[in-house]
C-alpha cells in the first residue's frame, strides 16, 4: 500500500473535533477512507460529513438571527 | 465620556510570504522551491483579494507589512498604492517573520517575537523597523503580534516613538488553544482584555492605572471573540474572523448568522461602555487559500469574508459604524477614555440556546467574570493590581507561558463542582437555615447593568431558596467603584416566609494561583484573619488547618508567587475564617459569616492589592 496523503478537502477528525481537538485526517486511497492518526476514527467522506453534522448538536442557535439585545 | 455608539472597526490585512497555516505537513510535497514561489504568489493574490473586498465595500484597512513582504517590491507597491487611493494605513506586523532573509540571518524556525531572547528581540526589531523605513521612508505607527510582552513594547516605544497602536494579545488564547492544536500551538496568553486598552509599562495584559504606567500605545486584541464560547471552548472557533466561524463548523448550507450575531453583540457593548464599542477583523492569507481550509472549500472561505465585510458596509451606510485604521483607533480611544474607566460586557450566549449570561469587568486593577448561571459566582479573577513585571522569552524563566495568573479560574481549577473530594476556585455564598444549606452557585439567574458615575453596578434578579421549610428571596448586587481595586457584594434578604427568621450567610472565596490546569506549589502563601485586636495566621503547608476569629473584619491571603494580596472584608461579620487546603485540594478559603433577616443586607468587599 502506498503512503497516505491529503484528500480533496482537508477533513478534520470528527471524533476529535467533538473533544475540541483539530486534527487533520489523512486519506487512504486503497481503502477510500479518511483516518485519524490520534484516535481510532476512520470513515468515508460521507461518514465524515454525517459525523460533522452530529458535532453541531450543541449549536442550538446556529441558524437563528438575533434581533433583540436588551437585558 | 460620551461617545458615538458607532461600532469602531479595524480591518487588518497582512501580506504573508509563507502563511503559517499553509506550512503544515498537509501541504508539503517534494517540489521545494517551486512550491515556495507558488505559495508566495498565491499569498499575495489572497492579500490583493482581501484588500479588494474591503475597498469594494468602502472599508479602509490597516496593511500590516510582514518582514518577508518588505523584500517583495510588488507587496510594497500595493501598500503604497492603497495608502494613496483608499487611505489605508501602512503598518508593520511582527507576525510573518519567517522568510528567506530572516532564516538566513537568525537560523531558526522561531516566529513568535515574544519568545525570542532579549538580544534577538532587539536585533529583530531593528531589522524589521529599519527595513520598513528603507521601503517607505517613515516608521510605522502600528505594529503587533499574537502577543507583545511589556519589555518589548517599552523597547519598541523607546526606539520608535511613532508607534501608538499594537495588536498585543488574544483574548483567552492559552491552554485551550494549545489543546485544540494537538498540544502544538504555543500561544499561552490567557488573561487579557477583550477590547482595546492601554497596556501598562509593567505588564501587557494589565491596563495602565495612570500616566506613569502608560506604555504609550493603545493595544487591541487579536480578533474580537465570543466572551462565553471562548471561555470554555476553542477561541479560534468563535471570533469575528469569519473563518473562525467556519473552523467551528457554525454554519449550514453557506449560512452563518452566528457571525453577524457576534458582530451585533459587540455593537451592543456600547450600552455598558458609554457608547464605545469595537470590532476587529484580522485574517491572514492562509485562511483563504485555494486548497480550502479544512472542510470549507475556497469558495466558502471567500464568501464568508465577502459576507462579513458586506455586513460591516451595511452598518456603515446606516451610520452605525466607523471604519478606522489602527492609528486612528489609538487617537480615538485616547480621546474618549480615562485610565480608570473600566471595560464592561454583560455577555449573553448567542450560540448554544442556553440564555446564559456572563459579566466581564476589566480595569487597571483586575479582570473578573461573573456567571449568572451560577448565581453570580465569580468564575475568573486576575489581579492586575500586582502588575507582574515578568521577563519573557528564551533566557528567562517564562519562555512560553505568558498568561496573566489567576486567583480564580473555575474551568482550569474545578469551580463549584469537584469530583468526590476537595474544592475548586470560585467566589460565592452559602446560605443556611434550620440545618440545611444551599450555595448560590446553584441558583440560576439574570443580571442588569447600570452606570452610576464612578461605579458600575450589576443587579441580579432575586433568587428563591427553600431551606428547612422556609422560603427566602435573596438578591445580589455587585458594585465596582472606579480605582478601588475592590468588588462590593451585597446580599439583600428581600423576604422570608417565617417572620423573624434569620438566614446564615457564609460569603467565601476559594482561590489558588496559576495560569494552566495544573496545580502550583502553594508553599509560601500566608493566610490571615483578624478583628483588629486578634489576628491569626496560617503559613500554607498542605495541613488542612482552619482558624476562626469572632467579629473578624478581614480575612486575607498573601500570594507571593504572584505578588498579590486578596482579602475578604466585612464590617459586621460574626466570624471570619481561613482554611488551608491539602495536596489533593491545593486551594485556600477565606470566609465571612453573618446572620441576616428580612430587609437586612450583608455587605462584603473582595479587595486586591499588590504585595511584594
XYZ file of C-alpha atoms in Angstrom, chain B residues 9 73 97 99 135 221 256 283 287 293 301 329 355 365 389 399 415 436 473 505 538 545 564 569 607 612:
26
model
C -13.952 48.802 13.150
C 8.548 45.007 -4.375
C 8.793 36.885 10.315
C 11.222 34.338 5.107
C 10.957 50.868 1.863
C -6.768 42.118 20.982
C -23.645 31.634 9.286
C -7.488 37.404 8.637
C -7.165 31.215 5.755
C -9.320 25.291 4.854
C -13.871 30.878 2.579
C -8.323 54.000 16.648
C -29.742 32.082 27.765
C -6.630 46.525 38.938
C 6.789 42.560 35.781
C 9.781 31.019 27.809
C -15.061 25.790 40.336
C -29.985 22.957 55.648
C -35.837 35.610 48.472
C -24.682 33.748 55.128
C -1.591 30.038 58.752
C -5.872 23.658 59.033
C -0.855 39.646 45.313
C -13.758 42.302 54.242
C -10.197 43.565 47.654
C 5.873 42.339 47.490
